[in-house]
Amino acid sequence: MSEDASDLDSVSCLMRVLGIETSCDETGLAIFDTESGLLGQVLYSQIDLHADYGGVVPELASRDHIRKIKPLTAELLKQCSIQLDDLDGIAYTSGPGLMGALLVGATFARSLAWSLNVPAIEVHHMEAHLLAPLIAADADLPDLPFIALLVSGGHTQLVQVNDVGDHSILGESVDDAAGEAFDKVAKMMGLSYPGGPAISIAAVDGDPMRFTFPRPMTDRPGLDFSFSGLKTHSLNTVKANEPLTSQDIADIAYAFEHAVVETLFIKCRRAIEQTGIPRLIMAGGVSANTKLRQKLATDLEAEVFYPPPEFCTDNGAMIAYAGAIRLARGERAPLEINTRARWPMDQLVS
Ligand code: KG4
Ligand code: ZN
């Protein structure tokens, strides 16, 4: 990756990489072909399984990945009309994520790679998210370096990307991730899981004038985030207005969503000013948020790239794509199976 954000143009031989994502509550598999692009993908979401708990239950997640991973592989091969023997590499999410869930994907991927005698490739879940805007064959590729806003259920980070694996973290959440705050605020108002889409839908009928929520850590320098105070502010507003009418829910949802969007926008603008890099990729589940996409695309003085909504939340395509890039660079997983609950992005090798 030297001029723009893809190495695949320079890959002379055809490679087909199976990508396997099991870091949280989605079992996602896809096959990426270095000549033809994405051949196909399958995705199974455990949302219904965890909905009653208002969040992901790790042990239930692992068991459900075990149940689904083999039939989904068979379904994917059929969809792509290819055989296991046609695969040249197996990429899997090695971290960060839920340990048990990661182990399911890692052991399955490693066993498959062994049996086919092809390389296995460890993929960093957040690196895969940030490369996701580049999956589509006709994707507009940003020049390097660029800034990435990674906003998911587990992470909120601003990262300077100099090359694949060459990242520096400019700022991150000191407490909750933005997606986690969406999920918790939705839960306190009795909205469904995952909270992001539920809050966005409720906010459509919200009165913009009724509540103004704080924009945490925007009044001091730096690029770190904090969402726990906003969560507490939301809880206090909920308590002060109980029992909530549907209009109360809409108004709180509006104020909360608006505050998160504004906060992310302010920090992105600051990151661009501070680095002088006017290119931003946004990725991760929260980047599916329509208001955030609109705000960054219209008000940020920068080129903004974001994945199609299907590649914003967890999926196998981003793992297959990131795996293909790393395989093309000659990377192979070591013999031992590594899974990491925590894996800071700046520890990645380029
Ligand atoms: O990237 P992702 O699928 O999984 C993790 O790696 O965490 O992100 C899931 C998070 C959840 O917290 C969910 O509420 C949030 O992304 N999310 C959204 C939207 N869609 C998903 N947040 C705001 N607006 C959305 N439209
Ligand atoms: Zn994710």
Short mmCIF file of C-alpha atoms and ligand atoms in Angstrom, two decimals:
data_model
loop_
_atom_site.label_atom_id
_atom_site.label_comp_id
_atom_site.label_asym_id
_atom_site.label_seq_id
_atom_site.Cartn_x
_atom_site.Cartn_y
_atom_site.Cartn_z
CA MET A 1 0.00 0.00 0.00
CA SER A 2 2.11 2.89 -1.17
CA GLU A 3 0.08 5.43 -3.12
CA ASP A 4 -3.49 4.60 -2.36
CA ALA A 5 -5.08 2.33 0.15
CA SER A 6 -4.96 -1.00 -1.69
CA ASP A 7 -2.21 -3.47 -2.50
CA LEU A 8 -4.38 -5.69 -4.57
CA ASP A 9 -3.76 -4.00 -7.92
CA SER A 10 -0.17 -5.18 -7.72
CA VAL A 11 -1.04 -8.82 -7.01
CA SER A 12 -0.29 -10.75 -10.17
CA CYS A 13 -1.67 -14.15 -9.17
CA LEU A 14 -5.26 -14.97 -8.44
CA MET A 15 -5.95 -15.63 -4.78
CA ARG A 16 -9.19 -16.55 -3.13
CA VAL A 17 -9.39 -15.91 0.57
CA LEU A 18 -12.09 -17.13 2.92
CA GLY A 19 -12.70 -14.64 5.75
CA ILE A 20 -14.27 -15.67 9.05
CA GLU A 21 -15.62 -13.19 11.60
CA THR A 22 -16.75 -14.38 15.04
CA SER A 23 -15.51 -11.68 17.43
CA CYS A 24 -18.90 -10.79 18.89
CA ASP A 25 -22.48 -11.64 17.98
CA GLU A 26 -22.26 -12.04 14.20
CA THR A 27 -21.04 -15.15 12.41
CA GLY A 28 -19.86 -13.71 9.09
CA LEU A 29 -18.09 -15.52 6.26
CA ALA A 30 -17.10 -14.31 2.81
CA ILE A 31 -14.76 -15.13 -0.05
CA PHE A 32 -12.66 -12.38 -1.60
CA ASP A 33 -10.99 -12.98 -4.95
CA THR A 34 -8.04 -10.73 -5.81
CA GLU A 35 -9.16 -10.52 -9.44
CA SER A 36 -12.94 -10.44 -9.29
CA GLY A 37 -13.50 -8.93 -5.83
CA LEU A 38 -16.07 -10.19 -3.40
CA LEU A 39 -17.47 -13.52 -4.62
CA GLY A 40 -20.11 -13.87 -1.93
CA GLN A 41 -20.86 -13.58 1.74
CA VAL A 42 -23.11 -15.03 4.42
CA LEU A 43 -24.02 -13.42 7.70
CA TYR A 44 -25.87 -14.76 10.67
CA SER A 45 -26.77 -12.31 13.42
CA GLN A 46 -27.41 -13.44 16.99
CA ILE A 47 -29.36 -10.26 17.77
CA ASP A 48 -32.55 -12.15 18.70
CA LEU A 49 -30.60 -14.43 21.03
CA HIS A 50 -29.23 -11.51 23.05
CA ALA A 51 -32.16 -9.09 22.70
CA ASP A 52 -33.76 -10.02 26.04
CA TYR A 53 -30.51 -9.25 27.86
CA GLY A 54 -30.03 -5.81 26.23
CA GLY A 55 -26.46 -6.78 25.27
CA VAL A 56 -24.27 -9.69 24.17
CA VAL A 57 -23.97 -12.67 26.58
CA PRO A 58 -20.48 -14.05 25.82
CA GLU A 59 -21.16 -17.74 26.56
CA LEU A 60 -24.33 -17.79 24.46
CA ALA A 61 -22.42 -16.09 21.64
CA SER A 62 -19.67 -18.76 21.57
CA ARG A 63 -22.17 -21.61 21.52
CA ASP A 64 -24.15 -20.07 18.70
CA HIS A 65 -21.00 -19.51 16.61
CA ILE A 66 -20.21 -23.23 17.02
CA ARG A 67 -23.70 -24.12 15.85
CA LYS A 68 -23.62 -21.91 12.76
CA ILE A 69 -20.06 -21.83 11.45
CA LYS A 70 -20.05 -25.12 9.55
CA PRO A 71 -23.45 -24.82 7.83
CA LEU A 72 -22.65 -21.22 6.91
CA THR A 73 -19.38 -22.31 5.29
CA ALA A 74 -21.25 -24.88 3.19
CA GLU A 75 -23.85 -22.25 2.24
CA LEU A 76 -21.13 -19.77 1.21
CA LEU A 77 -19.28 -22.29 -0.98
CA LYS A 78 -22.53 -23.16 -2.70
CA GLN A 79 -23.39 -19.49 -3.20
CA CYS A 80 -19.97 -18.83 -4.77
CA SER A 81 -19.98 -22.11 -6.75
CA ILE A 82 -16.50 -23.00 -5.57
CA GLN A 83 -14.93 -25.93 -3.71
CA LEU A 84 -12.84 -25.82 -0.55
CA ASP A 85 -9.84 -26.80 -2.68
CA ASP A 86 -10.18 -23.55 -4.63
CA LEU A 87 -9.26 -21.51 -1.55
CA ASP A 88 -5.73 -20.07 -1.25
CA GLY A 89 -5.93 -18.77 2.29
CA ILE A 90 -8.15 -18.65 5.37
CA ALA A 91 -8.33 -15.35 7.24
CA TYR A 92 -9.96 -15.04 10.63
CA THR A 93 -10.52 -12.41 13.28
CA SER A 94 -7.82 -12.96 15.86
CA GLY A 95 -8.92 -10.04 18.09
CA PRO A 96 -9.99 -7.86 19.71
CA GLY A 97 -13.28 -9.36 20.84
CA LEU A 98 -14.92 -11.88 23.12
CA MET A 99 -12.38 -14.61 23.88
CA GLY A 100 -14.71 -17.61 23.55
CA ALA A 101 -16.30 -16.26 20.37
CA LEU A 102 -12.89 -15.54 18.82
CA LEU A 103 -11.67 -19.05 19.66
CA VAL A 104 -14.51 -20.62 17.69
CA GLY A 105 -13.55 -18.79 14.49
CA ALA A 106 -9.81 -19.19 15.07
CA THR A 107 -9.85 -22.95 15.70
CA PHE A 108 -12.23 -23.56 12.79
CA ALA A 109 -10.12 -21.42 10.44
CA ARG A 110 -6.82 -22.96 11.53
CA SER A 111 -8.14 -26.52 11.20
CA LEU A 112 -9.47 -25.77 7.73
CA ALA A 113 -6.19 -24.18 6.68
CA TRP A 114 -4.25 -27.20 7.98
CA SER A 115 -6.48 -29.67 6.18
CA LEU A 116 -6.26 -27.73 2.88
CA ASN A 117 -2.56 -27.00 3.30
CA VAL A 118 -3.06 -23.28 2.70
CA PRO A 119 -1.92 -20.37 4.87
CA ALA A 120 -4.00 -18.94 7.69
CA ILE A 121 -3.96 -15.19 8.25
CA GLU A 122 -4.73 -13.41 11.53
CA VAL A 123 -6.85 -10.30 11.06
CA HIS A 124 -7.28 -7.42 13.49
CA HIS A 125 -11.02 -6.73 13.71
CA MET A 126 -10.64 -2.94 13.78
CA GLU A 127 -8.16 -2.88 10.90
CA ALA A 128 -10.71 -4.89 8.92
CA HIS A 129 -13.37 -2.30 9.80
CA LEU A 130 -11.21 0.55 8.60
CA LEU A 131 -10.41 -1.19 5.30
CA ALA A 132 -14.11 -1.97 4.73
CA PRO A 133 -14.81 1.19 2.67
CA LEU A 134 -12.39 -0.22 0.06
CA ILE A 135 -14.07 -3.59 -0.51
CA ALA A 136 -16.38 -2.57 -3.35
CA ALA A 137 -14.71 -2.95 -6.76
CA ASP A 138 -15.66 0.59 -7.76
CA ALA A 139 -14.67 2.07 -4.40
CA ASP A 140 -13.03 5.44 -4.44
CA LEU A 141 -9.69 4.93 -2.71
CA PRO A 142 -8.26 7.62 -0.45
CA ASP A 143 -4.61 8.57 -0.78
CA LEU A 144 -2.36 7.68 2.12
CA PRO A 145 -2.09 8.79 4.82
CA PHE A 146 -5.70 9.18 5.96
CA ILE A 147 -7.60 9.55 9.21
CA ALA A 148 -9.96 6.78 10.32
CA LEU A 149 -12.84 7.28 12.72
CA LEU A 150 -13.56 3.83 14.12
CA VAL A 151 -16.85 3.76 15.96
CA SER A 152 -18.30 0.44 17.03
CA GLY A 153 -19.81 -1.28 20.05
CA GLY A 154 -16.38 -1.85 21.57
CA HIS A 155 -14.23 1.00 20.22
CA THR A 156 -14.23 4.71 19.54
CA GLN A 157 -10.93 5.78 18.08
CA LEU A 158 -9.35 8.31 15.77
CA VAL A 159 -6.44 6.70 13.99
CA GLN A 160 -3.88 8.03 11.52
CA VAL A 161 -3.33 5.34 8.89
CA ASN A 162 0.01 5.59 7.10
CA ASP A 163 -0.08 2.11 5.55
CA VAL A 164 -1.60 -1.32 6.22
CA GLY A 165 -0.57 -2.06 9.80
CA ASP A 166 1.15 1.31 10.21
CA HIS A 167 -1.27 3.19 12.41
CA SER A 168 -1.00 5.70 15.19
CA ILE A 169 -3.85 6.28 17.58
CA LEU A 170 -4.67 9.99 17.78
CA GLY A 171 -7.42 9.64 20.36
CA GLU A 172 -9.82 7.13 21.86
CA SER A 173 -12.57 6.78 24.38
CA VAL A 174 -11.42 6.86 27.96
CA ASP A 175 -14.57 4.93 28.98
CA ASP A 176 -17.54 3.67 26.95
CA ALA A 177 -17.49 3.27 23.18
CA ALA A 178 -20.07 5.31 21.23
CA GLY A 179 -21.96 2.17 20.17
CA GLU A 180 -22.04 0.91 23.75
CA ALA A 181 -23.56 4.26 24.82
CA PHE A 182 -26.23 3.94 22.10
CA ASP A 183 -27.01 0.41 23.36
CA LYS A 184 -27.20 1.45 27.03
CA VAL A 185 -29.31 4.56 26.47
CA ALA A 186 -31.69 2.53 24.28
CA LYS A 187 -31.96 -0.09 27.04
CA MET A 188 -32.79 2.51 29.72
CA MET A 189 -35.71 3.69 27.58
CA GLY A 190 -36.93 0.15 26.84
CA LEU A 191 -35.84 0.28 23.18
CA SER A 192 -34.58 -2.80 21.38
CA TYR A 193 -31.01 -4.09 20.99
CA PRO A 194 -28.86 -3.03 19.15
CA GLY A 195 -29.57 0.47 20.39
CA GLY A 196 -28.06 2.48 17.52
CA PRO A 197 -30.73 1.82 14.90
CA ALA A 198 -33.48 1.86 17.57
CA ILE A 199 -32.44 5.33 18.80
CA SER A 200 -32.18 6.66 15.25
CA ILE A 201 -35.71 5.50 14.46
CA ALA A 202 -37.13 6.95 17.71
CA ALA A 203 -35.28 10.25 17.14
CA VAL A 204 -37.11 10.92 13.88
CA ASP A 205 -40.11 12.26 15.84
CA GLY A 206 -37.99 14.05 18.44
CA ASP A 207 -38.35 17.74 19.22
CA PRO A 208 -34.90 19.32 18.63
CA MET A 209 -35.69 22.19 21.02
CA ARG A 210 -36.66 20.20 24.12
CA PHE A 211 -33.35 18.89 25.50
CA THR A 212 -29.72 19.81 24.92
CA PHE A 213 -27.26 17.13 26.01
CA PRO A 214 -23.54 17.78 26.67
CA ARG A 215 -20.82 17.23 24.05
CA PRO A 216 -18.26 15.50 26.30
CA MET A 217 -14.60 16.57 26.21
CA THR A 218 -15.07 18.98 23.32
CA ASP A 219 -14.26 22.03 25.45
CA ARG A 220 -10.70 20.90 26.15
CA PRO A 221 -7.87 20.14 23.76
CA GLY A 222 -7.07 16.65 22.59
CA LEU A 223 -8.74 13.93 20.60
CA ASP A 224 -9.94 11.56 23.31
CA PHE A 225 -13.61 10.82 23.83
CA SER A 226 -15.78 10.06 26.83
CA PHE A 227 -19.34 8.83 26.63
CA SER A 228 -20.09 7.73 30.19
CA GLY A 229 -21.11 11.26 31.32
CA LEU A 230 -23.50 11.53 28.40
CA LYS A 231 -24.94 8.17 29.40
CA THR A 232 -25.44 9.40 32.99
CA HIS A 233 -27.00 12.61 31.72
CA SER A 234 -29.41 10.52 29.62
CA LEU A 235 -30.27 8.35 32.64
CA ASN A 236 -30.99 11.43 34.78
CA THR A 237 -33.23 12.83 32.05
CA VAL A 238 -35.05 9.50 31.77
CA LYS A 239 -35.59 9.37 35.55
CA ALA A 240 -36.77 12.98 35.70
CA ASN A 241 -39.46 12.28 33.10
CA GLU A 242 -40.72 8.83 34.14
CA PRO A 243 -43.08 7.33 33.19
CA LEU A 244 -41.86 8.05 29.65
CA THR A 245 -44.33 8.79 26.88
CA SER A 246 -43.38 7.94 23.32
CA GLN A 247 -42.75 11.67 22.78
CA ASP A 248 -40.35 11.74 25.76
CA ILE A 249 -38.47 8.78 24.26
CA ALA A 250 -38.29 10.49 20.87
CA ASP A 251 -37.04 13.75 22.41
CA ILE A 252 -34.36 12.04 24.53
CA ALA A 253 -33.30 9.87 21.58
CA TYR A 254 -32.97 12.99 19.42
CA ALA A 255 -30.91 14.88 22.02
CA PHE A 256 -28.65 11.89 22.64
CA GLU A 257 -28.04 11.09 18.97
CA HIS A 258 -27.44 14.75 18.17
CA ALA A 259 -24.89 15.06 21.00
CA VAL A 260 -22.98 11.93 19.86
CA VAL A 261 -22.94 13.07 16.23
CA GLU A 262 -21.76 16.59 17.15
CA THR A 263 -19.08 15.22 19.46
CA LEU A 264 -17.70 12.86 16.83
CA PHE A 265 -17.81 15.64 14.24
CA ILE A 266 -15.92 18.12 16.45
CA LYS A 267 -13.18 15.56 17.15
CA CYS A 268 -12.86 14.57 13.48
CA ARG A 269 -12.53 18.22 12.46
CA ARG A 270 -9.89 18.70 15.14
CA ALA A 271 -7.97 15.59 13.98
CA ILE A 272 -7.93 16.91 10.41
CA GLU A 273 -6.75 20.37 11.53
CA GLN A 274 -4.12 18.89 13.83
CA THR A 275 -2.63 16.48 11.28
CA GLY A 276 -3.25 18.51 8.13
CA ILE A 277 -4.65 15.35 6.51
CA PRO A 278 -7.94 16.19 4.78
CA ARG A 279 -9.07 12.59 4.18
CA LEU A 280 -11.27 10.62 6.55
CA ILE A 281 -12.60 7.08 6.50
CA MET A 282 -15.35 6.19 8.93
CA ALA A 283 -16.02 2.60 9.84
CA GLY A 284 -17.58 0.34 12.47
CA GLY A 285 -21.24 -0.18 13.38
CA VAL A 286 -21.95 3.43 14.39
CA SER A 287 -20.78 4.61 10.95
CA ALA A 288 -24.07 3.20 9.65
CA ASN A 289 -25.75 6.14 11.41
CA THR A 290 -27.37 8.33 8.77
CA LYS A 291 -27.07 11.61 10.68
CA LEU A 292 -23.38 11.01 11.35
CA ARG A 293 -22.73 10.21 7.70
CA GLN A 294 -24.57 13.33 6.58
CA LYS A 295 -22.86 15.58 9.10
CA LEU A 296 -19.34 14.42 8.22
CA ALA A 297 -19.99 14.41 4.48
CA THR A 298 -21.41 17.94 4.41
CA ASP A 299 -19.70 19.87 7.20
CA LEU A 300 -16.20 18.43 7.31
CA GLU A 301 -13.65 20.15 5.10
CA ALA A 302 -12.25 16.84 3.92
CA GLU A 303 -12.85 13.97 1.55
CA VAL A 304 -15.01 11.51 3.47
CA PHE A 305 -15.16 7.80 2.67
CA TYR A 306 -17.48 5.33 4.29
CA PRO A 307 -18.48 1.74 3.61
CA PRO A 308 -21.88 0.79 2.27
CA PRO A 309 -24.15 0.15 5.31
CA GLU A 310 -23.82 -3.66 4.93
CA PHE A 311 -20.06 -3.38 5.55
CA CYS A 312 -20.35 -0.98 8.52
CA THR A 313 -21.41 -3.56 11.07
CA ASP A 314 -19.53 -6.82 11.61
CA ASN A 315 -19.24 -9.02 8.51
CA GLY A 316 -17.03 -11.65 6.91
CA ALA A 317 -16.26 -9.58 3.81
CA MET A 318 -14.05 -7.14 5.68
CA ILE A 319 -12.07 -10.05 7.19
CA ALA A 320 -11.64 -11.72 3.78
CA TYR A 321 -10.51 -8.39 2.27
CA ALA A 322 -8.05 -7.50 5.05
CA GLY A 323 -6.80 -11.11 4.94
CA ALA A 324 -6.25 -10.91 1.16
CA ILE A 325 -4.20 -7.72 1.56
CA ARG A 326 -2.05 -9.24 4.27
CA LEU A 327 -1.67 -12.54 2.37
CA ALA A 328 -0.58 -10.58 -0.71
CA ARG A 329 2.11 -9.02 1.46
CA GLY A 330 3.40 -12.49 2.32
CA GLU A 331 1.96 -12.62 5.79
CA ARG A 332 1.19 -15.98 7.44
CA ALA A 333 -0.17 -16.74 10.91
CA PRO A 334 2.38 -18.37 13.21
CA LEU A 335 1.82 -21.99 14.23
CA GLU A 336 0.20 -21.25 17.55
CA ILE A 337 -3.42 -20.09 17.61
CA ASN A 338 -3.49 -16.54 18.94
CA THR A 339 -6.70 -14.91 20.03
CA ARG A 340 -6.65 -11.59 21.83
CA ALA A 341 -9.48 -10.03 23.80
CA ARG A 342 -7.50 -6.79 23.71
CA TRP A 343 -5.15 -5.88 20.86
CA PRO A 344 -4.18 -2.20 20.58
CA MET A 345 -4.04 -1.19 16.92
CA ASP A 346 -0.69 0.49 17.24
CA GLN A 347 0.82 -2.93 18.09
CA LEU A 348 0.01 -4.19 14.58
CA VAL A 349 2.90 -4.81 12.23
CA SER A 350 2.89 -3.31 8.75
O1 KG4 B 1 -19.00 -2.85 14.44
P1 KG4 B 1 -20.15 -3.49 15.13
O2 KG4 B 1 -21.14 -4.27 14.31
O3 KG4 B 1 -19.67 -4.48 16.24
C1 KG4 B 1 -18.56 -4.21 17.06
O4 KG4 B 1 -17.42 -4.46 16.59
O5 KG4 B 1 -18.80 -3.67 18.15
O6 KG4 B 1 -20.90 -2.33 15.93
C2 KG4 B 1 -22.04 -2.57 16.70
C3 KG4 B 1 -22.49 -1.25 17.31
C4 KG4 B 1 -23.65 -1.40 18.28
O7 KG4 B 1 -23.32 -0.75 19.48
C5 KG4 B 1 -24.81 -0.73 17.56
O8 KG4 B 1 -25.75 -0.12 18.44
C6 KG4 B 1 -24.09 0.30 16.73
O9 KG4 B 1 -22.92 -0.35 16.28
N1 KG4 B 1 -24.90 0.70 15.54
C7 KG4 B 1 -25.34 1.95 15.35
C8 KG4 B 1 -26.10 1.92 14.15
N2 KG4 B 1 -26.08 0.65 13.66
C9 KG4 B 1 -25.32 -0.09 14.53
N3 KG4 B 1 -25.17 3.07 16.08
C10 KG4 B 1 -25.78 4.19 15.63
N4 KG4 B 1 -26.54 4.24 14.51
C11 KG4 B 1 -26.73 3.15 13.75
N5 KG4 B 1 -27.47 3.22 12.65
ZN ZN B 2 -16.97 -4.60 14.76
#
